[in-house]
mmCIF file of C-alpha atoms and ligand atoms in Angstrom:
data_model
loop_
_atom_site.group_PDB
_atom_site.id
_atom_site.type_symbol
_atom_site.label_atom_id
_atom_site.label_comp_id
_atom_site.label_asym_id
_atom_site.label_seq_id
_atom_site.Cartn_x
_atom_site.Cartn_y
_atom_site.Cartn_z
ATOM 1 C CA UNK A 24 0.000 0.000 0.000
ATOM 2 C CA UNK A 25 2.607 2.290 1.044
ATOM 3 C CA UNK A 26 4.802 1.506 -2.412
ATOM 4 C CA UNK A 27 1.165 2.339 -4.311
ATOM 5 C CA UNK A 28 0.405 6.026 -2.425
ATOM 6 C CA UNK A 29 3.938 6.690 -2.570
ATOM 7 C CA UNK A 30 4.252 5.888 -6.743
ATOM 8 C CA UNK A 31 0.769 8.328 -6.846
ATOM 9 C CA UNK A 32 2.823 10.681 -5.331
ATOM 10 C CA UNK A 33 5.705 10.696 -7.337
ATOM 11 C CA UNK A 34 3.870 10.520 -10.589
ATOM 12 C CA UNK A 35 1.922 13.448 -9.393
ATOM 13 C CA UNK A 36 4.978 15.758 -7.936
ATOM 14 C CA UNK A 37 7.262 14.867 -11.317
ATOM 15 C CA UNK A 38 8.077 17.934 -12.458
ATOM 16 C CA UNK A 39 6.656 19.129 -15.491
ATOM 17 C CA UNK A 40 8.267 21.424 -17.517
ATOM 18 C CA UNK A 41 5.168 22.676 -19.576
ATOM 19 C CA UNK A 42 2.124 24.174 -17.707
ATOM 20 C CA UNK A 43 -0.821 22.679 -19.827
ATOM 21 C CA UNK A 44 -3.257 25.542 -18.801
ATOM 22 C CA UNK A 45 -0.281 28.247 -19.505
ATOM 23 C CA UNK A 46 -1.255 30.806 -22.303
ATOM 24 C CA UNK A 47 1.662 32.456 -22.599
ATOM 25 C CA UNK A 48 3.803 29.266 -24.165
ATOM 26 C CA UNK A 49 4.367 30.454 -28.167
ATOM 27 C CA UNK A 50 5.066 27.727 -30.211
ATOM 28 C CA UNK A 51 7.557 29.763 -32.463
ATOM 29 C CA UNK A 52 10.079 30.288 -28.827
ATOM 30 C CA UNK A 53 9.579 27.716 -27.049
ATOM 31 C CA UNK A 54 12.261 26.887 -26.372
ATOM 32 C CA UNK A 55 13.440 30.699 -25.616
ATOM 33 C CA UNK A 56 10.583 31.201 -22.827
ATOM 34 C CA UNK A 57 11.165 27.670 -21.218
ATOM 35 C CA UNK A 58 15.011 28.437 -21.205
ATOM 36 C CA UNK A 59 15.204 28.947 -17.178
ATOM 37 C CA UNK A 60 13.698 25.643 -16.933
ATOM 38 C CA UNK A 61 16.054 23.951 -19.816
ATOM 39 C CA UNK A 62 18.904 25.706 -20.084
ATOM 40 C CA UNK A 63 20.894 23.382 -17.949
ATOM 41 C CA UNK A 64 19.431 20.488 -19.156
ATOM 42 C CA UNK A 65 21.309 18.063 -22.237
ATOM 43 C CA UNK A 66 19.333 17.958 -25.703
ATOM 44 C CA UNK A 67 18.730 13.957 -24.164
ATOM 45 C CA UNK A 68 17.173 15.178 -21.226
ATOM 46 C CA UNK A 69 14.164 17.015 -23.328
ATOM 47 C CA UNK A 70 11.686 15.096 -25.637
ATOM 48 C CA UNK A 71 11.852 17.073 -28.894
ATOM 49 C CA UNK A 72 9.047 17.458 -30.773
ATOM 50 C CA UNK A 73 9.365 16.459 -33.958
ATOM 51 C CA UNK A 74 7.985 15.205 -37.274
ATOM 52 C CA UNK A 75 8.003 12.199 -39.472
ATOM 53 C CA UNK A 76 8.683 12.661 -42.843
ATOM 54 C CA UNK A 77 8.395 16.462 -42.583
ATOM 55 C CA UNK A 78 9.095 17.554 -46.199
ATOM 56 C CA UNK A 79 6.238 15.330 -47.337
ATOM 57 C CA UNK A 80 3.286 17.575 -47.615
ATOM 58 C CA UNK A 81 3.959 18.012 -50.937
ATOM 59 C CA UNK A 82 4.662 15.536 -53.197
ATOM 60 C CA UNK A 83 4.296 15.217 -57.098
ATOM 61 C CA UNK A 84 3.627 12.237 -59.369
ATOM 62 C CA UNK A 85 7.151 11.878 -60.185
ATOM 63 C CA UNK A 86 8.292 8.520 -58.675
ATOM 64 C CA UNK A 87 11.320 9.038 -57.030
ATOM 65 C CA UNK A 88 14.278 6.112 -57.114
ATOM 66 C CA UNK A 89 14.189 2.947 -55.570
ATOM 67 C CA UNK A 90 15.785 3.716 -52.171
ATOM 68 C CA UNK A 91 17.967 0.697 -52.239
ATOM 69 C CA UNK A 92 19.014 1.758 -55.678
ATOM 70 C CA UNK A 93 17.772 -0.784 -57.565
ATOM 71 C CA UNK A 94 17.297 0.051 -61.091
ATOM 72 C CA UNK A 95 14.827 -2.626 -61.810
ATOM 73 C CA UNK A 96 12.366 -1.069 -59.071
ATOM 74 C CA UNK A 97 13.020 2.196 -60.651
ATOM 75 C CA UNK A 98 11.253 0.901 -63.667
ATOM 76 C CA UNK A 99 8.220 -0.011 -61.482
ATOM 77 C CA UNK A 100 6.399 -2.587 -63.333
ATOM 78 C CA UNK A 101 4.093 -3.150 -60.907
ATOM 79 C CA UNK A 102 3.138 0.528 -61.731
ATOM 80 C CA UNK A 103 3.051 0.274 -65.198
ATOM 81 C CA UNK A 104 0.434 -2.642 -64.965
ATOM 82 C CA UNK A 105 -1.992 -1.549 -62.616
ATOM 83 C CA UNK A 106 -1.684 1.398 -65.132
ATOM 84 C CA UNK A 107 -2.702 -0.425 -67.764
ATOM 85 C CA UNK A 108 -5.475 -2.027 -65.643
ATOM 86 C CA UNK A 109 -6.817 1.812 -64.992
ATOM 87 C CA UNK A 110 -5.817 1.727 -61.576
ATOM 88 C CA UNK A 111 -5.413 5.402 -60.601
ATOM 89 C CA UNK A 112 -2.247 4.385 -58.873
ATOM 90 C CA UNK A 113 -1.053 7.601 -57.869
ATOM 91 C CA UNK A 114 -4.474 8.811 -56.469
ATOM 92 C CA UNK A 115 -4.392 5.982 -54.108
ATOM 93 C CA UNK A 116 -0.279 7.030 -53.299
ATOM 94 C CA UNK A 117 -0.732 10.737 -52.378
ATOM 95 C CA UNK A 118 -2.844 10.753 -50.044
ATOM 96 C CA UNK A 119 -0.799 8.105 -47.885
ATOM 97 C CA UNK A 120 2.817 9.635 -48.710
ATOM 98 C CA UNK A 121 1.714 12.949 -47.788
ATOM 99 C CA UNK A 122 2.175 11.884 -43.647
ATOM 100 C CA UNK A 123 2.254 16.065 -43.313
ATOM 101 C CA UNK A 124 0.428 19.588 -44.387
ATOM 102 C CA UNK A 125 2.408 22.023 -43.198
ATOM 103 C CA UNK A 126 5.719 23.703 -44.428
ATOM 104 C CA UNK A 127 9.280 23.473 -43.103
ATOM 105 C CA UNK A 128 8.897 26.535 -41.856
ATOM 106 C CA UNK A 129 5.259 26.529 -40.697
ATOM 107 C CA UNK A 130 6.390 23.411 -38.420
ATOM 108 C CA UNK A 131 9.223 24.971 -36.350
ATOM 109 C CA UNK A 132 6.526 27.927 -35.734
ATOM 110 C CA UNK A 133 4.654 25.045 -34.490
ATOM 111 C CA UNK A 134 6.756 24.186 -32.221
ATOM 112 C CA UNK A 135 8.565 21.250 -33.993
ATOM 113 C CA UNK A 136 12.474 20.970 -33.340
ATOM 114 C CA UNK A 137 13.138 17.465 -34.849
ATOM 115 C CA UNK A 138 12.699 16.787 -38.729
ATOM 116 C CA UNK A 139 13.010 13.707 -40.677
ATOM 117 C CA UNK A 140 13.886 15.016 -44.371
ATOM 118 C CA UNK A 141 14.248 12.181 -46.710
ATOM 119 C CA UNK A 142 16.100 13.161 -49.857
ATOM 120 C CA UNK A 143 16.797 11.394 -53.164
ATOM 121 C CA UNK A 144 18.554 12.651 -56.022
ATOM 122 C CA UNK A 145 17.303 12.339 -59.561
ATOM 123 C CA UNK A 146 20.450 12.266 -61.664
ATOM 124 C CA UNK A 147 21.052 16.112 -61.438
ATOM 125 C CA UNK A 148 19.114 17.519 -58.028
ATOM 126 C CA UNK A 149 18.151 16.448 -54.679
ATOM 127 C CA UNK A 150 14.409 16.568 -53.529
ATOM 128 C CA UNK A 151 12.160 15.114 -50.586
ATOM 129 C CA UNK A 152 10.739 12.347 -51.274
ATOM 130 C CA UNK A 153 7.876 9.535 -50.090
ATOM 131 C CA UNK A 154 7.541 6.832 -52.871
ATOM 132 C CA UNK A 155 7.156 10.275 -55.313
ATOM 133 C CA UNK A 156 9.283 13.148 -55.341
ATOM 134 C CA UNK A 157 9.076 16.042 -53.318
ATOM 135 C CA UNK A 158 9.962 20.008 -53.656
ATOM 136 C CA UNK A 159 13.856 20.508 -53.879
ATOM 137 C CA UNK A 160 16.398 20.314 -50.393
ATOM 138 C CA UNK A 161 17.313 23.923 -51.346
ATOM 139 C CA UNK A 162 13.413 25.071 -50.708
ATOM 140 C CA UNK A 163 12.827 22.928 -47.963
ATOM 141 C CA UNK A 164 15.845 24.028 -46.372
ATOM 142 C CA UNK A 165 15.835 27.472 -47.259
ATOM 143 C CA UNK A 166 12.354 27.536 -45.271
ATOM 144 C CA UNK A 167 14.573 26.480 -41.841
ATOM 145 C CA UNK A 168 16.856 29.225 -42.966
ATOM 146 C CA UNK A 169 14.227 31.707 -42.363
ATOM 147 C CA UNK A 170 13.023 30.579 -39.224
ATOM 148 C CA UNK A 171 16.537 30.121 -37.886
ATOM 149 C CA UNK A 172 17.062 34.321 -39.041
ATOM 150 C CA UNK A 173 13.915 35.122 -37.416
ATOM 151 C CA UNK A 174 13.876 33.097 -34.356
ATOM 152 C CA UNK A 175 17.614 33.068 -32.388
ATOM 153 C CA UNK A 176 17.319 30.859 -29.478
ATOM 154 C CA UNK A 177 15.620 27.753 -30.989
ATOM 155 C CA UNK A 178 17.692 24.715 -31.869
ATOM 156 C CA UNK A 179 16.627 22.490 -34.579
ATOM 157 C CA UNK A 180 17.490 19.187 -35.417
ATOM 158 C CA UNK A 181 17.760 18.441 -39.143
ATOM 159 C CA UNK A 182 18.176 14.352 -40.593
ATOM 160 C CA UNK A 183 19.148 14.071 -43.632
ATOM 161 C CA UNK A 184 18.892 10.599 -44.432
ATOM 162 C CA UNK A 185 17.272 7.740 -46.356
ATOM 163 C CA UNK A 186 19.102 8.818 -49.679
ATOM 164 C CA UNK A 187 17.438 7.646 -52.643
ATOM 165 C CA UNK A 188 19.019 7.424 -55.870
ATOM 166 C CA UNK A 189 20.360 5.092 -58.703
ATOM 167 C CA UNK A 190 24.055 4.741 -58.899
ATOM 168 C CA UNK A 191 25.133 7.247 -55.820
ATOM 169 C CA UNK A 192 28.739 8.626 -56.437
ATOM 170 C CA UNK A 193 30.232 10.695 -53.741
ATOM 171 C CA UNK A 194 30.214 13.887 -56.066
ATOM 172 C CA UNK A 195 25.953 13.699 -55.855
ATOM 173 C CA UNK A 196 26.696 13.279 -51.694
ATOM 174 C CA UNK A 197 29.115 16.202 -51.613
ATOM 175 C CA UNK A 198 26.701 18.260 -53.795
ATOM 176 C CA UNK A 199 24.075 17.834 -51.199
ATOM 177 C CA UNK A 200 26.483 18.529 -48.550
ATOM 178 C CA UNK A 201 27.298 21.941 -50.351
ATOM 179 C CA UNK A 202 23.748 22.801 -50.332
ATOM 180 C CA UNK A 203 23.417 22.246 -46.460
ATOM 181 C CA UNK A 204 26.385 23.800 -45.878
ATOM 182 C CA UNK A 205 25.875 26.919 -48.136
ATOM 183 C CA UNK A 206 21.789 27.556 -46.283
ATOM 184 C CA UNK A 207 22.819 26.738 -42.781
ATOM 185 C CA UNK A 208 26.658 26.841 -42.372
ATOM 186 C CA UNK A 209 26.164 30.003 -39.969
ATOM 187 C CA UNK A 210 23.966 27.629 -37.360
ATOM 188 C CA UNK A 211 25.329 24.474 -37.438
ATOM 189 C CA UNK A 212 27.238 23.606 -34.143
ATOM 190 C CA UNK A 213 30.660 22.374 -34.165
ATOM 191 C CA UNK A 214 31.470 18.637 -33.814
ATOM 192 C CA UNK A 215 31.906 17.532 -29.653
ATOM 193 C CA UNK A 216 33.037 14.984 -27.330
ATOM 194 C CA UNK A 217 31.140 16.304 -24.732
ATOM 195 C CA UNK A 218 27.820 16.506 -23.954
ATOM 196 C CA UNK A 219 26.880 20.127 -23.992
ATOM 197 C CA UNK A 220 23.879 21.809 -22.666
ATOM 198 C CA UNK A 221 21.486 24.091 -23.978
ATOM 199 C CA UNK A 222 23.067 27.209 -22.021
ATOM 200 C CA UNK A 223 26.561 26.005 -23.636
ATOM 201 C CA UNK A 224 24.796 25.511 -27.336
ATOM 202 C CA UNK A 225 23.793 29.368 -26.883
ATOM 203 C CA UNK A 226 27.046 30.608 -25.520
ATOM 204 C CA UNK A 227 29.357 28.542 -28.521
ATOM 205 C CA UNK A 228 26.539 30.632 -31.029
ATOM 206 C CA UNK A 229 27.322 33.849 -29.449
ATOM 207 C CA UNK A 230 31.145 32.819 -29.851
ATOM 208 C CA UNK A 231 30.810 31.403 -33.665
HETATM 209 C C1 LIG B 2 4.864 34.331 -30.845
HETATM 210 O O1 LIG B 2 6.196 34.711 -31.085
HETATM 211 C C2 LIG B 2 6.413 35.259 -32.379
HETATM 212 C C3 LIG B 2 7.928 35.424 -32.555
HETATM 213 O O2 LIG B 2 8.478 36.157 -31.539
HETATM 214 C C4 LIG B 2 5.634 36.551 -32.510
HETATM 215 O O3 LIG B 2 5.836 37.105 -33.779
HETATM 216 C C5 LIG B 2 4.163 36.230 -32.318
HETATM 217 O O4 LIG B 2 3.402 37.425 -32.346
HETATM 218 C C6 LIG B 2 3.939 35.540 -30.980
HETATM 219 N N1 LIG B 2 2.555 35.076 -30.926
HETATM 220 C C7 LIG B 2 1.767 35.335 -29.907
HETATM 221 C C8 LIG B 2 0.393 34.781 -29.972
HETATM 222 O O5 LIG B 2 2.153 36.001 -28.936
HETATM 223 C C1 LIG B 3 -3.738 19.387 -41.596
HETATM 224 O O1 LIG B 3 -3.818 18.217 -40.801
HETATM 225 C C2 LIG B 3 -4.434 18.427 -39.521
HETATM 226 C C3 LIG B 3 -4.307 17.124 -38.735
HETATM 227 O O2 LIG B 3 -4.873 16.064 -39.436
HETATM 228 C C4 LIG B 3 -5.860 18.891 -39.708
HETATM 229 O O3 LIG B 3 -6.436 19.174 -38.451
HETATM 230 C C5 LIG B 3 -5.890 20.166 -40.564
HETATM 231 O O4 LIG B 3 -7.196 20.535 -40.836
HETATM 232 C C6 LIG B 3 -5.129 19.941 -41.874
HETATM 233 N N1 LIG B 3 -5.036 21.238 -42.577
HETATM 234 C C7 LIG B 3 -5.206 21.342 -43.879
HETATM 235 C C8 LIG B 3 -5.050 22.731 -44.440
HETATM 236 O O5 LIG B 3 -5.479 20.383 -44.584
HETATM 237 C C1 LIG B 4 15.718 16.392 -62.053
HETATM 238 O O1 LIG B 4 14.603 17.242 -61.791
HETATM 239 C C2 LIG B 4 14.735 18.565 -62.324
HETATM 240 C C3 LIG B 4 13.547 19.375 -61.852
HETATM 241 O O2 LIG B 4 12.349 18.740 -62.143
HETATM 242 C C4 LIG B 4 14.826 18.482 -63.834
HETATM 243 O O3 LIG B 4 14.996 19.785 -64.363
HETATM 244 C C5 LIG B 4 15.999 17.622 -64.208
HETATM 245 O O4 LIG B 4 16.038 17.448 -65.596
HETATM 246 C C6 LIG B 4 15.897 16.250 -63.548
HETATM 247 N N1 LIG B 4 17.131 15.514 -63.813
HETATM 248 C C7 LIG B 4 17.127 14.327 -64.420
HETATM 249 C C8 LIG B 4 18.477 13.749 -64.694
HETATM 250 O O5 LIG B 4 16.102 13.750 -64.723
HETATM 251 C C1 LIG B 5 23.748 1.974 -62.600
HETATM 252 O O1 LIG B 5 24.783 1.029 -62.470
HETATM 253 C C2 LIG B 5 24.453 -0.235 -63.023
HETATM 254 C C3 LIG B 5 25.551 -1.218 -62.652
HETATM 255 O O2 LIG B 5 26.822 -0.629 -62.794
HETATM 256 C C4 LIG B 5 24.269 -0.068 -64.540
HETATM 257 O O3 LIG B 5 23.929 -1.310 -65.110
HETATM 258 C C5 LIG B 5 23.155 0.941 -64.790
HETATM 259 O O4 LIG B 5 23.032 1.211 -66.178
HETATM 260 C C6 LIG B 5 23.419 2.257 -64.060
HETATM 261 N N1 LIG B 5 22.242 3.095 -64.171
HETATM 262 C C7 LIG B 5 22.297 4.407 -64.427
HETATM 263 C C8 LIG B 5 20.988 5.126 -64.489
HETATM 264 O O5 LIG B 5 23.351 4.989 -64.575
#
Protein backbone atom coordinates (compact mmCIF):
# COMPACT_ATOMS: atom_id res chain seq x y z
CA UNK A 1 0.00 0.00 0.00
CA UNK A 2 2.61 2.29 1.04
CA UNK A 3 4.80 1.51 -2.41
CA UNK A 4 1.16 2.34 -4.31
CA UNK A 5 0.40 6.03 -2.43
CA UNK A 6 3.94 6.69 -2.57
CA UNK A 7 4.25 5.89 -6.74
CA UNK A 8 0.77 8.33 -6.85
CA UNK A 9 2.82 10.68 -5.33
CA UNK A 10 5.70 10.70 -7.34
CA UNK A 11 3.87 10.52 -10.59
CA UNK A 12 1.92 13.45 -9.39
CA UNK A 13 4.98 15.76 -7.94
CA UNK A 14 7.26 14.87 -11.32
CA UNK A 15 8.08 17.93 -12.46
CA UNK A 16 6.66 19.13 -15.49
CA UNK A 17 8.27 21.42 -17.52
CA UNK A 18 5.17 22.68 -19.58
CA UNK A 19 2.12 24.17 -17.71
CA UNK A 20 -0.82 22.68 -19.83
CA UNK A 21 -3.26 25.54 -18.80
CA UNK A 22 -0.28 28.25 -19.50
CA UNK A 23 -1.25 30.81 -22.30
CA UNK A 24 1.66 32.46 -22.60
CA UNK A 25 3.80 29.27 -24.17
CA UNK A 26 4.37 30.45 -28.17
CA UNK A 27 5.07 27.73 -30.21
CA UNK A 28 7.56 29.76 -32.46
CA UNK A 29 10.08 30.29 -28.83
CA UNK A 30 9.58 27.72 -27.05
CA UNK A 31 12.26 26.89 -26.37
CA UNK A 32 13.44 30.70 -25.62
CA UNK A 33 10.58 31.20 -22.83
CA UNK A 34 11.17 27.67 -21.22
CA UNK A 35 15.01 28.44 -21.21
CA UNK A 36 15.20 28.95 -17.18
CA UNK A 37 13.70 25.64 -16.93
CA UNK A 38 16.05 23.95 -19.82
CA UNK A 39 18.90 25.71 -20.08
CA UNK A 40 20.89 23.38 -17.95
CA UNK A 41 19.43 20.49 -19.16
CA UNK A 42 21.31 18.06 -22.24
CA UNK A 43 19.33 17.96 -25.70
CA UNK A 44 18.73 13.96 -24.16
CA UNK A 45 17.17 15.18 -21.23
CA UNK A 46 14.16 17.01 -23.33
CA UNK A 47 11.69 15.10 -25.64
CA UNK A 48 11.85 17.07 -28.89
CA UNK A 49 9.05 17.46 -30.77
CA UNK A 50 9.36 16.46 -33.96
CA UNK A 51 7.99 15.21 -37.27
CA UNK A 52 8.00 12.20 -39.47
CA UNK A 53 8.68 12.66 -42.84
CA UNK A 54 8.39 16.46 -42.58
CA UNK A 55 9.09 17.55 -46.20
CA UNK A 56 6.24 15.33 -47.34
CA UNK A 57 3.29 17.58 -47.62
CA UNK A 58 3.96 18.01 -50.94
CA UNK A 59 4.66 15.54 -53.20
CA UNK A 60 4.30 15.22 -57.10
CA UNK A 61 3.63 12.24 -59.37
CA UNK A 62 7.15 11.88 -60.18
CA UNK A 63 8.29 8.52 -58.68
CA UNK A 64 11.32 9.04 -57.03
CA UNK A 65 14.28 6.11 -57.11
CA UNK A 66 14.19 2.95 -55.57
CA UNK A 67 15.78 3.72 -52.17
CA UNK A 68 17.97 0.70 -52.24
CA UNK A 69 19.01 1.76 -55.68
CA UNK A 70 17.77 -0.78 -57.57
CA UNK A 71 17.30 0.05 -61.09
CA UNK A 72 14.83 -2.63 -61.81
CA UNK A 73 12.37 -1.07 -59.07
CA UNK A 74 13.02 2.20 -60.65
CA UNK A 75 11.25 0.90 -63.67
CA UNK A 76 8.22 -0.01 -61.48
CA UNK A 77 6.40 -2.59 -63.33
CA UNK A 78 4.09 -3.15 -60.91
CA UNK A 79 3.14 0.53 -61.73
CA UNK A 80 3.05 0.27 -65.20
CA UNK A 81 0.43 -2.64 -64.96
CA UNK A 82 -1.99 -1.55 -62.62
CA UNK A 83 -1.68 1.40 -65.13
CA UNK A 84 -2.70 -0.43 -67.76
CA UNK A 85 -5.47 -2.03 -65.64
CA UNK A 86 -6.82 1.81 -64.99
CA UNK A 87 -5.82 1.73 -61.58
CA UNK A 88 -5.41 5.40 -60.60
CA UNK A 89 -2.25 4.38 -58.87
CA UNK A 90 -1.05 7.60 -57.87
CA UNK A 91 -4.47 8.81 -56.47
CA UNK A 92 -4.39 5.98 -54.11
CA UNK A 93 -0.28 7.03 -53.30
CA UNK A 94 -0.73 10.74 -52.38
CA UNK A 95 -2.84 10.75 -50.04
CA UNK A 96 -0.80 8.11 -47.88
CA UNK A 97 2.82 9.64 -48.71
CA UNK A 98 1.71 12.95 -47.79
CA UNK A 99 2.18 11.88 -43.65
CA UNK A 100 2.25 16.07 -43.31
CA UNK A 101 0.43 19.59 -44.39
CA UNK A 102 2.41 22.02 -43.20
CA UNK A 103 5.72 23.70 -44.43
CA UNK A 104 9.28 23.47 -43.10
CA UNK A 105 8.90 26.54 -41.86
CA UNK A 106 5.26 26.53 -40.70
CA UNK A 107 6.39 23.41 -38.42
CA UNK A 108 9.22 24.97 -36.35
CA UNK A 109 6.53 27.93 -35.73
CA UNK A 110 4.65 25.05 -34.49
CA UNK A 111 6.76 24.19 -32.22
CA UNK A 112 8.56 21.25 -33.99
CA UNK A 113 12.47 20.97 -33.34
CA UNK A 114 13.14 17.46 -34.85
CA UNK A 115 12.70 16.79 -38.73
CA UNK A 116 13.01 13.71 -40.68
CA UNK A 117 13.89 15.02 -44.37
CA UNK A 118 14.25 12.18 -46.71
CA UNK A 119 16.10 13.16 -49.86
CA UNK A 120 16.80 11.39 -53.16
CA UNK A 121 18.55 12.65 -56.02
CA UNK A 122 17.30 12.34 -59.56
CA UNK A 123 20.45 12.27 -61.66
CA UNK A 124 21.05 16.11 -61.44
CA UNK A 125 19.11 17.52 -58.03
CA UNK A 126 18.15 16.45 -54.68
CA UNK A 127 14.41 16.57 -53.53
CA UNK A 128 12.16 15.11 -50.59
CA UNK A 129 10.74 12.35 -51.27
CA UNK A 130 7.88 9.54 -50.09
CA UNK A 131 7.54 6.83 -52.87
CA UNK A 132 7.16 10.28 -55.31
CA UNK A 133 9.28 13.15 -55.34
CA UNK A 134 9.08 16.04 -53.32
CA UNK A 135 9.96 20.01 -53.66
CA UNK A 136 13.86 20.51 -53.88
CA UNK A 137 16.40 20.31 -50.39
CA UNK A 138 17.31 23.92 -51.35
CA UNK A 139 13.41 25.07 -50.71
CA UNK A 140 12.83 22.93 -47.96
CA UNK A 141 15.85 24.03 -46.37
CA UNK A 142 15.84 27.47 -47.26
CA UNK A 143 12.35 27.54 -45.27
CA UNK A 144 14.57 26.48 -41.84
CA UNK A 145 16.86 29.22 -42.97
CA UNK A 146 14.23 31.71 -42.36
CA UNK A 147 13.02 30.58 -39.22
CA UNK A 148 16.54 30.12 -37.89
CA UNK A 149 17.06 34.32 -39.04
CA UNK A 150 13.92 35.12 -37.42
CA UNK A 151 13.88 33.10 -34.36
CA UNK A 152 17.61 33.07 -32.39
CA UNK A 153 17.32 30.86 -29.48
CA UNK A 154 15.62 27.75 -30.99
CA UNK A 155 17.69 24.72 -31.87
CA UNK A 156 16.63 22.49 -34.58
CA UNK A 157 17.49 19.19 -35.42
CA UNK A 158 17.76 18.44 -39.14
CA UNK A 159 18.18 14.35 -40.59
CA UNK A 160 19.15 14.07 -43.63
CA UNK A 161 18.89 10.60 -44.43
CA UNK A 162 17.27 7.74 -46.36
CA UNK A 163 19.10 8.82 -49.68
CA UNK A 164 17.44 7.65 -52.64
CA UNK A 165 19.02 7.42 -55.87
CA UNK A 166 20.36 5.09 -58.70
CA UNK A 167 24.06 4.74 -58.90
CA UNK A 168 25.13 7.25 -55.82
CA UNK A 169 28.74 8.63 -56.44
CA UNK A 170 30.23 10.70 -53.74
CA UNK A 171 30.21 13.89 -56.07
CA UNK A 172 25.95 13.70 -55.86
CA UNK A 173 26.70 13.28 -51.69
CA UNK A 174 29.11 16.20 -51.61
CA UNK A 175 26.70 18.26 -53.80
CA UNK A 176 24.08 17.83 -51.20
CA UNK A 177 26.48 18.53 -48.55
CA UNK A 178 27.30 21.94 -50.35
CA UNK A 179 23.75 22.80 -50.33
CA UNK A 180 23.42 22.25 -46.46
CA UNK A 181 26.38 23.80 -45.88
CA UNK A 182 25.87 26.92 -48.14
CA UNK A 183 21.79 27.56 -46.28
CA UNK A 184 22.82 26.74 -42.78
CA UNK A 185 26.66 26.84 -42.37
CA UNK A 186 26.16 30.00 -39.97
CA UNK A 187 23.97 27.63 -37.36
CA UNK A 188 25.33 24.47 -37.44
CA UNK A 189 27.24 23.61 -34.14
CA UNK A 190 30.66 22.37 -34.17
CA UNK A 191 31.47 18.64 -33.81
CA UNK A 192 31.91 17.53 -29.65
CA UNK A 193 33.04 14.98 -27.33
CA UNK A 194 31.14 16.30 -24.73
CA UNK A 195 27.82 16.51 -23.95
CA UNK A 196 26.88 20.13 -23.99
CA UNK A 197 23.88 21.81 -22.67
CA UNK A 198 21.49 24.09 -23.98
CA UNK A 199 23.07 27.21 -22.02
CA UNK A 200 26.56 26.01 -23.64
CA UNK A 201 24.80 25.51 -27.34
CA UNK A 202 23.79 29.37 -26.88
CA UNK A 203 27.05 30.61 -25.52
CA UNK A 204 29.36 28.54 -28.52
CA UNK A 205 26.54 30.63 -31.03
CA UNK A 206 27.32 33.85 -29.45
CA UNK A 207 31.15 32.82 -29.85
CA UNK A 208 30.81 31.40 -33.67
C1 LIG B 1 4.86 34.33 -30.85
O1 LIG B 1 6.20 34.71 -31.08
C2 LIG B 1 6.41 35.26 -32.38
C3 LIG B 1 7.93 35.42 -32.56
O2 LIG B 1 8.48 36.16 -31.54
C4 LIG B 1 5.63 36.55 -32.51
O3 LIG B 1 5.84 37.11 -33.78
C5 LIG B 1 4.16 36.23 -32.32
O4 LIG B 1 3.40 37.42 -32.35
C6 LIG B 1 3.94 35.54 -30.98
N1 LIG B 1 2.56 35.08 -30.93
C7 LIG B 1 1.77 35.34 -29.91
C8 LIG B 1 0.39 34.78 -29.97
O5 LIG B 1 2.15 36.00 -28.94
C1 LIG C 1 -3.74 19.39 -41.60
O1 LIG C 1 -3.82 18.22 -40.80
C2 LIG C 1 -4.43 18.43 -39.52
C3 LIG C 1 -4.31 17.12 -38.73
O2 LIG C 1 -4.87 16.06 -39.44
C4 LIG C 1 -5.86 18.89 -39.71
O3 LIG C 1 -6.44 19.17 -38.45
C5 LIG C 1 -5.89 20.17 -40.56
O4 LIG C 1 -7.20 20.54 -40.84
C6 LIG C 1 -5.13 19.94 -41.87
N1 LIG C 1 -5.04 21.24 -42.58
C7 LIG C 1 -5.21 21.34 -43.88
C8 LIG C 1 -5.05 22.73 -44.44
O5 LIG C 1 -5.48 20.38 -44.58
C1 LIG D 1 15.72 16.39 -62.05
O1 LIG D 1 14.60 17.24 -61.79
C2 LIG D 1 14.73 18.56 -62.32
C3 LIG D 1 13.55 19.37 -61.85
O2 LIG D 1 12.35 18.74 -62.14
C4 LIG D 1 14.83 18.48 -63.83
O3 LIG D 1 15.00 19.78 -64.36
C5 LIG D 1 16.00 17.62 -64.21
O4 LIG D 1 16.04 17.45 -65.60
C6 LIG D 1 15.90 16.25 -63.55
N1 LIG D 1 17.13 15.51 -63.81
C7 LIG D 1 17.13 14.33 -64.42
C8 LIG D 1 18.48 13.75 -64.69
O5 LIG D 1 16.10 13.75 -64.72
C1 LIG E 1 23.75 1.97 -62.60
O1 LIG E 1 24.78 1.03 -62.47
C2 LIG E 1 24.45 -0.24 -63.02
C3 LIG E 1 25.55 -1.22 -62.65
O2 LIG E 1 26.82 -0.63 -62.79
C4 LIG E 1 24.27 -0.07 -64.54
O3 LIG E 1 23.93 -1.31 -65.11
C5 LIG E 1 23.15 0.94 -64.79
O4 LIG E 1 23.03 1.21 -66.18
C6 LIG E 1 23.42 2.26 -64.06
N1 LIG E 1 22.24 3.10 -64.17
C7 LIG E 1 22.30 4.41 -64.43
C8 LIG E 1 20.99 5.13 -64.49
O5 LIG E 1 23.35 4.99 -64.57
Amino acid sequence: MFWFLFLIFAFTQSPSLINAQSPQLNTSIWMEQLLPQIGNLHLYDITLPGTHDAASFIITSALSPDPAGDPLLDDIILFQIAEQFGIPVQDIIIPWAESQNRTLYEQALDGMRYFDLRAAFNGSDWFSYHFDLGLSIIEHLTGLQKFLQTHTSEILIIEVSHFAATNLTKDDLNGLRKIIMDLLSQWLYPRSDNFITINDCKKIKELL
